[in-house]
Amino acid sequence: MSTDPTKYKLNHSMIRVKDPKRSVEFYEFLGLKQINKLENPDAKFDLYFLAYDSPSAVSHGNHWTDREGIVELTHNYGTESDPDYKVANGNSDPGRGFGHLAISVDNIQAACQRIEDAGYKFQKKLTDGKMRHIAFALDPDGYWVEIIGQKPLEETESVKETDTASYRLNHTMVRIKDPEISLNFYKDVMGMKLLRTSESSSFNLYFLGYGPDAPEKSANGVNPVAGREGLLELTWNFGTEKDPDFKYHDGNAEPQGFGHVCIAVDDLDAACARFEDKQVNWKKRLTDGRMKNIAFVLDPDGYWIEVVQNEKLKERSKW
């Protein structure tokens, strides 16, 4: 029994939603497609899995466990009719931790205009602030969706069209307390590669993922990993590592919002045995509870990492 971390995939990121109809509509407007739905009426929740799936998509037609760049929307029955229900979007206290999902687009100006024309709100428009090459749209629950371009701004300025079939669900961002500890964990334990680092005067961004190495610079001068899916962005604000009392919110304690990222592995039993050898902190071992086909590892900040079997590599769960 063996496992090869180079075959792992950062499969999905889970967020809780108030009204699945509105949320699915929003993400479908961004070009994603519902590729699976798991209903759990006994436990009173449903899971909606959305991903880019056009013929030109990275994982077109693949089984949902054999993909990167999925968003999982979790709906707990009744929240849609509860006027007081509200998720924590991760960007304000007391729920600060998760930051955003990010999509990369063919034409950032046209993509943002299309979203605005549809009546959706923005946390930051392209024209706001100094950073004119990124925007943040807001989904129906107030989660931030970063929009980045696959081409230089000057190339797309005069073009008024955008094709959602070319979009990618590029990354998920979470804030971390100590970069040395977190990078060590994601590289050594989870088997990810550090693909890119972006440094500023008060924070650093670290982009990790599976698959091939990334070039230092792309041919057209934009983010060299903008065309990828299933990346993890770790944001470190300088100084947090020195504060013994500092802690980010994992999204699963109150107030709830973001739930987890999920790694699909080549052999679930072998991968979990490897994690055990690495002395990880477990939220749920495979043998815990009724669900014997999923496990949850805790990262250094307490974020949950779900571990599932890639069903293309080895059939197990018949999801």
XYZ file of C-alpha atoms in Angstrom, residues 20 113 191-192 237 259 283 296:
8
model
C -28.543 27.663 -2.893
C -18.479 45.105 -16.720
C 3.116 17.420 -1.028
C 2.423 20.779 -2.682
C 0.594 39.722 7.357
C -15.585 25.157 5.652
C -10.217 16.575 12.897
C -10.140 15.718 7.816
